[in-house]
CSV table of C-alpha atoms and ligand atoms in Angstrom, one decimal:
chain,number,residue,atom,x,y,z
A,1,MET,CA,0.2,0.1,0.0
A,2,GLU,CA,3.0,2.4,1.2
A,3,ALA,CA,4.8,1.9,-2.7
A,4,LEU,CA,1.3,2.4,-4.5
A,5,VAL,CA,0.1,5.3,-2.8
A,6,SER,CA,4.2,6.7,-3.4
A,7,LEU,CA,3.8,5.7,-6.2
A,8,ARG,CA,0.7,7.5,-7.1
A,9,ALA,CA,1.5,10.4,-5.0
A,10,THR,CA,5.2,10.4,-8.2
A,11,VAL,CA,3.9,9.6,-11.5
A,12,PRO,CA,0.3,12.5,-12.5
A,13,SER,CA,-1.6,10.9,-15.3
A,14,LEU,CA,-0.4,11.9,-18.1
A,15,THR,CA,-3.3,13.7,-18.4
A,16,HIS,CA,-2.5,16.3,-16.4
A,17,ARG,CA,0.4,17.2,-18.5
A,18,PRO,CA,0.6,18.9,-20.8
A,19,ASN,CA,3.8,19.0,-20.9
A,20,LYS,CA,4.5,14.9,-21.2
A,21,LEU,CA,2.0,14.4,-24.7
A,22,SER,CA,4.3,16.4,-26.1
A,23,VAL,CA,7.2,14.7,-26.0
A,24,ARG,CA,5.7,11.7,-26.2
A,25,LYS,CA,4.2,12.5,-29.5
A,26,SER,CA,7.6,13.2,-31.2
A,27,ILE,CA,8.9,10.2,-29.0
A,28,SER,CA,6.1,7.8,-30.6
A,29,MET,CA,7.4,9.8,-34.1
A,30,ASP,CA,11.4,9.2,-33.1
A,31,LEU,CA,11.6,5.9,-32.0
A,32,PRO,CA,13.1,2.3,-34.4
A,33,THR,CA,10.5,0.6,-35.1
A,34,ARG,CA,11.6,-2.2,-32.9
A,35,ASN,CA,9.0,-2.3,-29.4
A,36,SER,CA,10.5,-0.2,-27.0
A,37,VAL,CA,11.1,-2.5,-24.1
A,38,SER,CA,13.7,-4.0,-26.0
A,39,VAL,CA,16.0,-0.8,-27.6
A,40,ALA,CA,17.8,-1.0,-24.8
A,41,SER,CA,20.2,-0.6,-26.7
A,42,SER,CA,20.2,2.0,-28.9
A,43,SER,CA,19.5,5.7,-27.3
A,44,SER,CA,17.8,8.8,-27.9
A,45,SER,CA,17.6,12.6,-25.8
A,46,ILE,CA,14.7,15.0,-26.5
A,47,ARG,CA,16.8,19.2,-26.6
A,48,ALA,CA,13.7,22.0,-25.6
A,49,GLN,CA,14.6,24.5,-28.9
A,50,GLN,CA,14.1,28.1,-29.4
A,51,ILE,CA,11.9,28.9,-31.6
A,52,GLU,CA,11.5,32.7,-32.5
A,53,PRO,CA,8.1,33.4,-35.2
A,54,LYS,CA,8.5,35.7,-36.8
A,55,ASP,CA,7.1,38.3,-34.3
A,56,GLY,CA,10.2,37.6,-32.1
A,57,SER,CA,8.0,35.9,-29.2
A,58,ALA,CA,10.2,33.2,-28.7
A,59,THR,CA,8.5,29.7,-27.8
A,60,VAL,CA,10.1,26.3,-26.6
A,61,ALA,CA,9.2,23.3,-28.2
A,62,PRO,CA,10.7,20.1,-27.5
A,63,VAL,CA,12.8,18.5,-30.6
A,64,PRO,CA,13.3,14.3,-30.2
A,65,VAL,CA,17.6,14.4,-29.5
A,66,PRO,CA,17.3,10.1,-30.6
A,67,GLU,CA,19.4,9.2,-27.5
A,68,GLU,CA,17.3,11.1,-24.6
A,69,ALA,CA,14.4,9.9,-26.4
A,70,LEU,CA,14.7,6.4,-25.6
A,71,LYS,CA,15.9,7.4,-22.0
A,72,VAL,CA,13.0,8.3,-21.2
A,73,LYS,CA,10.7,5.7,-22.5
A,74,GLU,CA,12.6,3.0,-20.8
A,75,TRP,CA,12.0,5.4,-17.4
A,76,GLU,CA,8.2,5.6,-17.9
A,77,VAL,CA,8.0,1.8,-18.8
A,78,GLY,CA,9.6,1.3,-15.3
A,79,MET,CA,7.4,3.0,-13.6
A,80,PHE,CA,4.6,1.9,-15.3
A,81,GLN,CA,5.6,-1.9,-14.7
A,82,ASN,CA,5.6,-0.9,-10.9
A,83,GLU,CA,3.0,0.2,-10.8
A,84,VAL,CA,1.4,-2.8,-12.3
A,85,ALA,CA,2.9,-4.6,-9.4
A,86,ALA,CA,2.1,-2.4,-7.2
A,87,SER,CA,-1.7,-2.0,-7.4
A,88,GLN,CA,-1.1,-6.1,-7.6
A,89,GLY,CA,0.3,-5.8,-3.9
A,90,ILE,CA,3.8,-6.2,-5.1
A,91,ARG,CA,6.2,-4.6,-3.0
A,92,ILE,CA,9.9,-6.3,-4.3
A,93,ARG,CA,11.1,-3.8,-7.3
A,94,ARG,CA,12.4,-5.2,-10.1
A,95,ARG,CA,15.8,-2.0,-10.4
A,96,PRO,CA,16.8,0.4,-8.4
A,97,PRO,CA,14.8,4.0,-8.9
A,98,THR,CA,17.3,5.6,-10.8
A,99,GLY,CA,14.8,8.8,-11.5
A,100,PRO,CA,14.2,10.2,-14.4
A,101,PRO,CA,16.8,11.0,-16.7
A,102,LEU,CA,18.0,15.2,-16.2
A,103,HIS,CA,16.4,17.2,-18.4
A,104,TYR,CA,13.2,15.2,-18.1
A,105,VAL,CA,12.1,18.4,-17.0
A,106,GLY,CA,8.4,17.3,-14.6
A,107,PRO,CA,6.9,18.4,-11.1
A,108,PHE,CA,10.0,18.6,-9.0
A,109,GLU,CA,8.7,15.5,-7.2
A,110,PHE,CA,10.2,13.7,-9.7
A,111,ARG,CA,13.8,15.2,-9.0
A,112,LEU,CA,12.9,13.4,-5.0
A,113,GLN,CA,13.2,9.6,-7.0
A,114,ASN,CA,16.5,9.0,-7.2
A,115,GLU,CA,17.2,9.3,-3.4
A,116,GLY,CA,16.3,6.1,-1.3
A,117,ASN,CA,18.0,4.3,-4.1
A,118,THR,CA,19.0,1.1,-1.4
A,119,PRO,CA,17.3,-2.3,-1.6
A,120,ARG,CA,14.8,-2.3,1.5
A,121,ASN,CA,14.8,-5.8,2.8
A,122,ILE,CA,16.8,-8.6,0.7
A,123,LEU,CA,14.5,-9.7,-1.0
A,124,GLU,CA,14.8,-6.8,-3.5
A,125,GLU,CA,18.7,-7.1,-2.2
A,126,ILE,CA,18.1,-10.5,-3.7
A,127,ILE,CA,16.0,-9.6,-7.0
A,128,TRP,CA,18.5,-6.4,-7.9
A,129,HIS,CA,21.7,-7.7,-7.9
A,130,LYS,CA,19.9,-10.9,-10.3
A,131,ASP,CA,18.6,-8.5,-12.7
A,132,THR,CA,22.6,-7.5,-13.5
A,133,GLU,CA,23.8,-10.9,-12.6
A,134,VAL,CA,21.3,-11.5,-15.8
A,135,ALA,CA,22.0,-9.2,-17.8
A,136,ARG,CA,25.1,-9.7,-17.1
A,137,LEU,CA,24.3,-13.3,-18.7
A,138,ARG,CA,22.1,-12.7,-21.5
A,139,GLU,CA,25.4,-11.3,-22.7
A,140,ARG,CA,27.2,-13.6,-22.7
A,141,ARG,CA,24.8,-16.5,-23.8
A,142,PRO,CA,22.5,-14.6,-26.1
A,143,LEU,CA,18.5,-16.6,-25.7
A,144,LEU,CA,19.5,-17.6,-29.5
A,145,ALA,CA,22.6,-19.3,-29.1
A,146,LEU,CA,20.7,-21.3,-25.5
A,147,LYS,CA,17.8,-21.9,-27.2
A,148,LYS,CA,20.4,-24.9,-29.5
A,149,GLU,CA,21.3,-25.9,-26.4
A,150,LEU,CA,18.1,-26.6,-25.5
A,151,ASP,CA,18.9,-30.1,-28.5
A,152,ASN,CA,21.4,-31.3,-26.1
A,153,ALA,CA,20.1,-30.9,-22.8
A,154,PRO,CA,18.6,-33.9,-21.2
A,155,PRO,CA,14.3,-34.8,-21.6
A,156,PRO,CA,12.7,-33.3,-18.2
A,157,ARG,CA,10.6,-35.3,-16.1
A,158,ASP,CA,7.1,-35.4,-14.8
A,159,PHE,CA,7.7,-33.5,-11.4
A,160,ILE,CA,4.2,-33.0,-10.4
A,161,GLY,CA,3.2,-36.9,-11.3
A,162,ALA,CA,6.8,-38.0,-8.9
A,163,LEU,CA,4.6,-35.8,-6.0
A,164,ARG,CA,1.5,-37.3,-7.0
A,165,GLU,CA,3.6,-41.7,-7.2
A,166,ALA,CA,5.0,-40.7,-3.7
A,167,ASN,CA,2.2,-38.9,-2.1
A,168,LEU,CA,-0.1,-42.3,-3.2
A,169,ARG,CA,3.3,-44.8,-2.5
A,170,THR,CA,3.9,-42.9,1.6
A,171,GLY,CA,-0.2,-41.7,2.2
A,172,LEU,CA,2.2,-39.2,3.4
A,173,PRO,CA,2.9,-35.3,1.6
A,174,GLY,CA,5.5,-36.3,-1.1
A,175,LEU,CA,9.6,-35.1,-0.7
A,176,ILE,CA,10.9,-32.1,-2.4
A,177,ALA,CA,13.5,-32.4,-1.2
A,178,GLU,CA,17.2,-28.7,-0.6
A,179,VAL,CA,20.9,-29.5,-1.4
A,180,LYS,CA,21.3,-25.8,0.2
A,181,LYS,CA,24.8,-25.1,1.1
A,182,ALA,CA,23.1,-21.9,3.2
A,183,SER,CA,21.0,-19.0,3.2
A,184,PRO,CA,21.3,-15.4,4.3
A,185,SER,CA,19.2,-16.2,7.3
A,186,ARG,CA,20.8,-20.0,8.7
A,187,GLY,CA,24.6,-18.5,6.5
A,188,ILE,CA,25.7,-21.9,6.3
A,189,LEU,CA,24.3,-25.4,6.7
A,190,ARG,CA,27.1,-27.6,6.4
A,191,GLU,CA,30.7,-27.2,5.5
A,192,ASP,CA,31.3,-29.9,3.6
A,193,PHE,CA,29.2,-29.8,1.1
A,194,ASN,CA,28.7,-32.9,-1.6
A,195,PRO,CA,25.9,-31.9,-3.6
A,196,VAL,CA,25.7,-34.7,-6.0
A,197,GLU,CA,26.3,-37.2,-2.5
A,198,ILE,CA,23.6,-35.3,-0.5
A,199,ALA,CA,21.2,-36.0,-3.5
A,200,GLN,CA,21.3,-39.8,-3.9
A,201,SER,CA,21.6,-39.6,0.0
A,202,TYR,CA,17.9,-38.2,-0.7
A,203,GLU,CA,16.6,-40.6,-3.1
A,204,ARG,CA,18.1,-43.3,-1.0
A,205,GLY,CA,15.8,-42.1,1.5
A,206,GLY,CA,13.1,-41.8,-0.4
A,207,ALA,CA,12.8,-38.3,-1.6
A,208,ALA,CA,10.3,-37.8,-4.7
A,209,CYS,CA,11.8,-34.9,-6.3
A,210,LEU,CA,14.5,-32.2,-4.8
A,211,SER,CA,15.1,-28.7,-5.0
A,212,VAL,CA,19.0,-27.8,-6.3
A,213,LEU,CA,20.1,-23.9,-5.3
A,214,THR,CA,21.2,-22.4,-8.3
A,215,ASP,CA,21.3,-18.9,-7.0
A,216,GLU,CA,25.6,-18.0,-6.3
A,217,LYS,CA,25.5,-15.1,-3.9
A,218,TYR,CA,23.6,-16.0,-1.8
A,219,PHE,CA,22.7,-19.3,-1.4
A,220,LYS,CA,26.1,-20.6,-2.8
A,221,GLY,CA,24.6,-22.6,-4.8
A,222,SER,CA,24.9,-23.6,-8.7
A,223,PHE,CA,24.5,-24.5,-12.1
A,224,GLU,CA,27.3,-26.6,-12.3
A,225,ASN,CA,24.9,-28.9,-9.2
A,226,LEU,CA,22.1,-29.1,-11.1
A,227,GLU,CA,24.4,-30.2,-13.6
A,228,LEU,CA,25.9,-31.7,-12.1
A,229,ILE,CA,23.0,-33.8,-10.3
A,230,ARG,CA,21.7,-34.5,-13.3
A,231,ASN,CA,24.2,-36.2,-14.8
A,232,ALA,CA,24.9,-37.9,-12.2
A,233,GLY,CA,21.7,-40.3,-13.0
A,234,VAL,CA,19.6,-39.6,-10.0
A,235,LYS,CA,16.2,-40.2,-11.2
A,236,CYS,CA,14.0,-38.1,-8.9
A,237,PRO,CA,13.2,-35.1,-10.9
A,238,LEU,CA,15.0,-31.4,-10.0
A,239,LEU,CA,13.2,-28.8,-9.7
A,240,CYS,CA,15.5,-24.7,-10.3
A,241,LYS,CA,15.7,-22.8,-7.3
A,242,GLU,CA,16.1,-20.0,-8.7
A,243,PHE,CA,14.9,-16.5,-8.5
A,244,VAL,CA,13.6,-15.7,-11.9
A,245,VAL,CA,13.1,-12.1,-13.3
A,246,ASP,CA,14.5,-13.6,-17.4
A,247,ALA,CA,13.1,-16.1,-19.6
A,248,TRP,CA,16.5,-16.5,-20.3
A,249,GLN,CA,17.1,-17.9,-16.3
A,250,ILE,CA,14.4,-20.7,-18.1
A,251,TYR,CA,15.2,-21.9,-21.3
A,252,ASN,CA,19.1,-21.2,-18.9
A,253,ALA,CA,17.7,-23.8,-16.4
A,254,ARG,CA,16.6,-26.4,-19.0
A,255,ALA,CA,19.5,-26.2,-21.5
A,256,LYS,CA,21.0,-27.9,-17.8
A,257,GLY,CA,19.1,-31.0,-17.5
A,258,ALA,CA,16.1,-29.1,-15.1
A,259,ASP,CA,12.7,-30.3,-14.7
A,260,ALA,CA,10.7,-27.6,-12.8
A,261,ILE,CA,11.1,-24.2,-11.7
A,262,LEU,CA,10.2,-21.0,-9.6
A,263,LEU,CA,8.3,-18.1,-9.7
A,264,ILE,CA,7.9,-16.1,-6.8
A,265,ALA,CA,4.7,-14.6,-6.3
A,266,ALA,CA,6.1,-12.1,-4.3
A,267,VAL,CA,8.5,-11.1,-7.5
A,268,LEU,CA,6.1,-11.5,-10.4
A,269,PRO,CA,3.1,-9.4,-11.3
A,270,ASP,CA,0.4,-12.1,-13.1
A,271,LEU,CA,0.6,-11.5,-16.7
A,272,ASP,CA,4.6,-11.8,-16.0
A,273,ILE,CA,3.0,-14.8,-14.2
A,274,LYS,CA,1.1,-16.3,-17.1
A,275,TYR,CA,4.2,-15.4,-20.1
A,276,LEU,CA,6.6,-17.1,-17.8
A,277,THR,CA,4.7,-20.1,-17.4
A,278,LYS,CA,4.1,-21.1,-20.9
A,279,ILE,CA,7.3,-20.4,-22.2
A,280,CYS,CA,8.4,-23.6,-19.0
A,281,LYS,CA,5.4,-25.5,-20.7
A,282,MET,CA,6.8,-24.8,-24.1
A,283,LEU,CA,9.9,-26.6,-22.6
A,284,GLY,CA,8.5,-29.5,-20.5
A,285,LEU,CA,9.2,-27.6,-17.3
A,286,ALA,CA,6.9,-28.1,-14.1
A,287,THR,CA,6.5,-24.6,-12.3
A,288,LEU,CA,6.2,-23.9,-8.8
A,289,VAL,CA,4.5,-20.7,-8.0
A,290,GLU,CA,5.0,-19.4,-4.7
A,291,VAL,CA,2.9,-17.4,-2.3
A,292,HIS,CA,3.7,-16.2,1.3
A,293,ASN,CA,0.2,-14.4,1.9
A,294,GLU,CA,-3.8,-14.0,0.9
A,295,ARG,CA,-3.6,-11.2,-1.6
A,296,GLU,CA,-0.5,-13.7,-3.5
A,297,ILE,CA,-2.2,-17.9,-3.3
A,298,ASP,CA,-5.3,-15.3,-4.6
A,299,ARG,CA,-3.6,-13.7,-7.9
A,300,VAL,CA,-1.9,-16.9,-8.9
A,301,VAL,CA,-4.9,-20.1,-8.5
A,302,GLU,CA,-6.7,-17.3,-10.5
A,303,ILE,CA,-4.2,-18.4,-13.2
A,304,GLU,CA,-4.9,-20.3,-15.9
A,305,GLY,CA,-2.6,-23.7,-15.9
A,306,ILE,CA,-1.5,-23.5,-12.7
A,307,GLU,CA,-1.2,-26.6,-11.2
A,308,LEU,CA,1.5,-26.8,-8.3
A,309,ILE,CA,1.0,-23.2,-5.4
A,310,GLY,CA,4.4,-23.2,-3.2
A,311,ILE,CA,3.5,-21.2,0.7
A,312,ASN,CA,6.5,-20.3,1.9
A,313,ASN,CA,6.3,-19.9,5.6
A,314,ARG,CA,9.1,-18.0,5.6
A,315,ASN,CA,8.4,-14.1,4.6
A,316,LEU,CA,11.5,-13.3,2.5
A,317,GLU,CA,11.4,-10.5,3.1
A,318,THR,CA,11.8,-10.4,7.1
A,319,PHE,CA,12.9,-14.7,7.5
A,320,GLU,CA,10.6,-14.9,10.2
A,321,VAL,CA,9.1,-18.0,10.1
A,322,ASP,CA,6.0,-19.7,10.7
A,323,ILE,CA,4.4,-23.1,10.0
A,324,SER,CA,0.6,-21.9,10.7
A,325,ILE,CA,0.8,-20.3,7.9
A,326,THR,CA,0.3,-22.4,5.0
A,327,LYS,CA,-2.5,-23.6,7.0
A,328,ARG,CA,-3.6,-20.0,7.0
A,329,LEU,CA,-4.1,-19.7,3.4
A,330,ILE,CA,-5.2,-23.6,2.5
A,331,GLU,CA,-8.7,-23.0,5.1
A,332,GLY,CA,-12.2,-23.3,4.1
A,333,GLU,CA,-13.2,-21.7,0.7
A,334,ARG,CA,-10.3,-19.7,-0.7
A,335,GLY,CA,-9.0,-23.8,-0.2
A,336,GLN,CA,-12.0,-25.5,-1.8
A,337,ARG,CA,-11.7,-23.5,-4.7
A,338,ILE,CA,-8.0,-24.2,-4.4
A,339,ARG,CA,-9.5,-27.8,-5.2
A,340,ASP,CA,-11.8,-27.4,-7.5
A,341,LYS,CA,-8.8,-26.9,-9.2
A,342,GLY,CA,-7.1,-29.5,-8.9
A,343,ILE,CA,-4.2,-27.3,-7.5
A,344,MET,CA,-1.7,-29.1,-5.7
A,345,VAL,CA,-0.5,-27.0,-2.4
A,346,VAL,CA,3.1,-27.7,-1.3
A,347,GLY,CA,4.5,-26.9,2.4
A,348,GLU,CA,7.5,-25.3,2.7
A,349,SER,CA,10.6,-24.2,4.6
A,350,GLY,CA,11.0,-24.5,7.9
A,351,LEU,CA,9.1,-28.2,8.5
A,352,PHE,CA,11.9,-30.7,11.4
A,353,THR,CA,9.5,-32.4,13.2
A,354,PRO,CA,7.2,-35.9,12.5
A,355,ASP,CA,4.3,-33.4,14.3
A,356,ASP,CA,5.4,-30.5,11.4
A,357,ILE,CA,4.8,-32.4,9.3
A,358,ALA,CA,0.9,-34.1,10.2
A,359,PHE,CA,0.8,-30.5,11.1
A,360,VAL,CA,0.6,-29.4,6.5
A,361,GLN,CA,-0.7,-31.9,5.7
A,362,GLU,CA,-4.0,-31.9,8.1
A,363,ALA,CA,-4.4,-28.5,6.7
A,364,GLY,CA,-4.5,-29.5,3.1
A,365,VAL,CA,-1.2,-30.6,1.5
A,366,ARG,CA,0.1,-33.0,-0.5
A,367,ALA,CA,4.1,-31.5,-0.4
A,368,VAL,CA,6.5,-30.1,1.6
A,369,LEU,CA,10.0,-28.9,1.2
A,370,VAL,CA,12.7,-29.4,3.2
A,371,GLY,CA,16.1,-27.5,3.5
A,372,GLU,CA,17.7,-27.1,6.8
A,373,SER,CA,16.7,-30.0,8.9
A,374,ILE,CA,17.8,-32.8,6.5
A,375,VAL,CA,20.4,-31.0,5.4
A,376,LYS,CA,22.1,-31.2,7.9
A,377,GLN,CA,21.7,-34.2,8.8
A,378,SER,CA,25.3,-36.8,9.1
A,379,ASP,CA,22.8,-38.9,6.5
A,380,PRO,CA,20.6,-36.0,4.5
A,381,GLY,CA,18.8,-39.5,3.6
A,382,LYS,CA,18.1,-41.2,6.7
A,383,GLY,CA,17.3,-37.3,8.1
A,384,ILE,CA,13.9,-38.0,5.4
A,385,ALA,CA,13.0,-41.1,8.3
A,386,GLY,CA,13.8,-38.7,10.9
A,387,LEU,CA,11.3,-35.5,10.1
A,388,PHE,CA,9.0,-38.7,8.9
A,389,GLY,CA,9.0,-40.4,11.7
A,390,LYS,CA,9.0,-43.2,9.6
A,391,ASP,CA,10.8,-45.1,6.8
A,392,ILE,CA,9.8,-43.8,3.5
A,393,SER,CA,12.7,-44.9,1.0
A,394,VAL,CA,11.4,-47.6,-1.3
A,395,CYS,CA,13.3,-50.0,-0.3
A,396,PRO,CA,12.4,-50.1,3.5
A,397,SER,CA,15.6,-51.3,5.0
B,401,IGP,O1,15.6,-24.7,4.9
B,401,IGP,P1,14.3,-25.2,5.2
B,401,IGP,O2,13.6,-23.7,6.3
B,401,IGP,O3,13.3,-26.0,5.0
B,401,IGP,O4,13.4,-24.0,3.5
B,401,IGP,C1,13.3,-24.8,2.6
B,401,IGP,C2,12.8,-24.0,1.0
B,401,IGP,O5,11.3,-23.8,2.0
B,401,IGP,C3,13.8,-23.0,1.4
B,401,IGP,O6,14.9,-22.9,1.0
B,401,IGP,C4,12.6,-22.0,0.2
B,401,IGP,C5,11.7,-21.7,-0.2
B,401,IGP,N1,11.5,-20.6,-0.7
B,401,IGP,C6,12.4,-20.1,-1.5
B,401,IGP,C7,13.2,-19.6,-2.6
B,401,IGP,C8,14.3,-19.2,-3.0
B,401,IGP,C9,15.0,-19.7,-2.1
B,401,IGP,C10,14.8,-20.6,-1.1
B,401,IGP,C11,13.8,-20.4,-0.6
């Protein structure tokens, strides 16, 4: 709400500003025919030019100069995207606010926007870092090249099917076991971290699927880990645990052997979730769309084609964990709507004991995503039996 108010206060509507209308017109005349969002590499600018009519009176008219007009356009698009996100209750800004280009003539509030250029919380910090990281990676391996790599990728496996099967086999929620070395909230979870050994141990212990963290800076994960696990012959389908802000990352995950990918509703507006989900379907990847509050789950449930929703008990902005969030979000009518739509719910984070598992199962989840409590055990696979209160491996010892 706060974000919405401040955005509205600083972005007056076009109709109040004849000045901007004329600027807009001159930009659109001057823009290359390519789409306005993808023109970041070219540039334009607007300069006020003195026009002196014969009668001696001077007026100022904007004259488009390519370089800065594009900066203005990009800034406007960014502001518009933030406004759309804010209208859906999303507080995370995709990029640091840059403020309008210097020449931009508008009400003085615009000038103030450059202030407070630091992320408001850890999730926002991660997202800003991810945005620049992906831009760099994309330059090195453009989408076209990446698409070619897909031909050599190992074929996608049925992530949701594996969870369903495990749930039927054990009568307990299907387990997505997380290969997690560290996190910003808990620090290093395991010093002697061998991703393949941990993955194999999870598989022996009865995990239905695995989640592999690929973020390097904040979680000490990597795509190399994902590839290593896939190439080691682990049969559990793999979730790529990333902070997705760009379709490029989905192609990259598939190229590295992922079978599913995470999308975070606190970061992505509905249109992005729809678009990214479509790409995933095209590539044969499942999507796990993560929510943390009522507003997010209500948004996601209404998006066509959503089959798997994760309820994160951890607030990624504050790190607070509360497993009753899973229950709260699927109670009553909301839960009924989810069941009617055939959506499977995953309870995520902060699950340590058989009681925790029973609690979220009773709430209605058919799968759980667990990292810390099992990855810390000297034998992570055996940790699974401790977590569930019984041996759920395919061939119990
Ligand atoms: O280690 P835990 O508390 O069992 O949590 C696992 C998983 O839910 C958590 O790692 C997670 C959930 N959503 C995320 C999004 C990004 C990074 C990590 C996560």
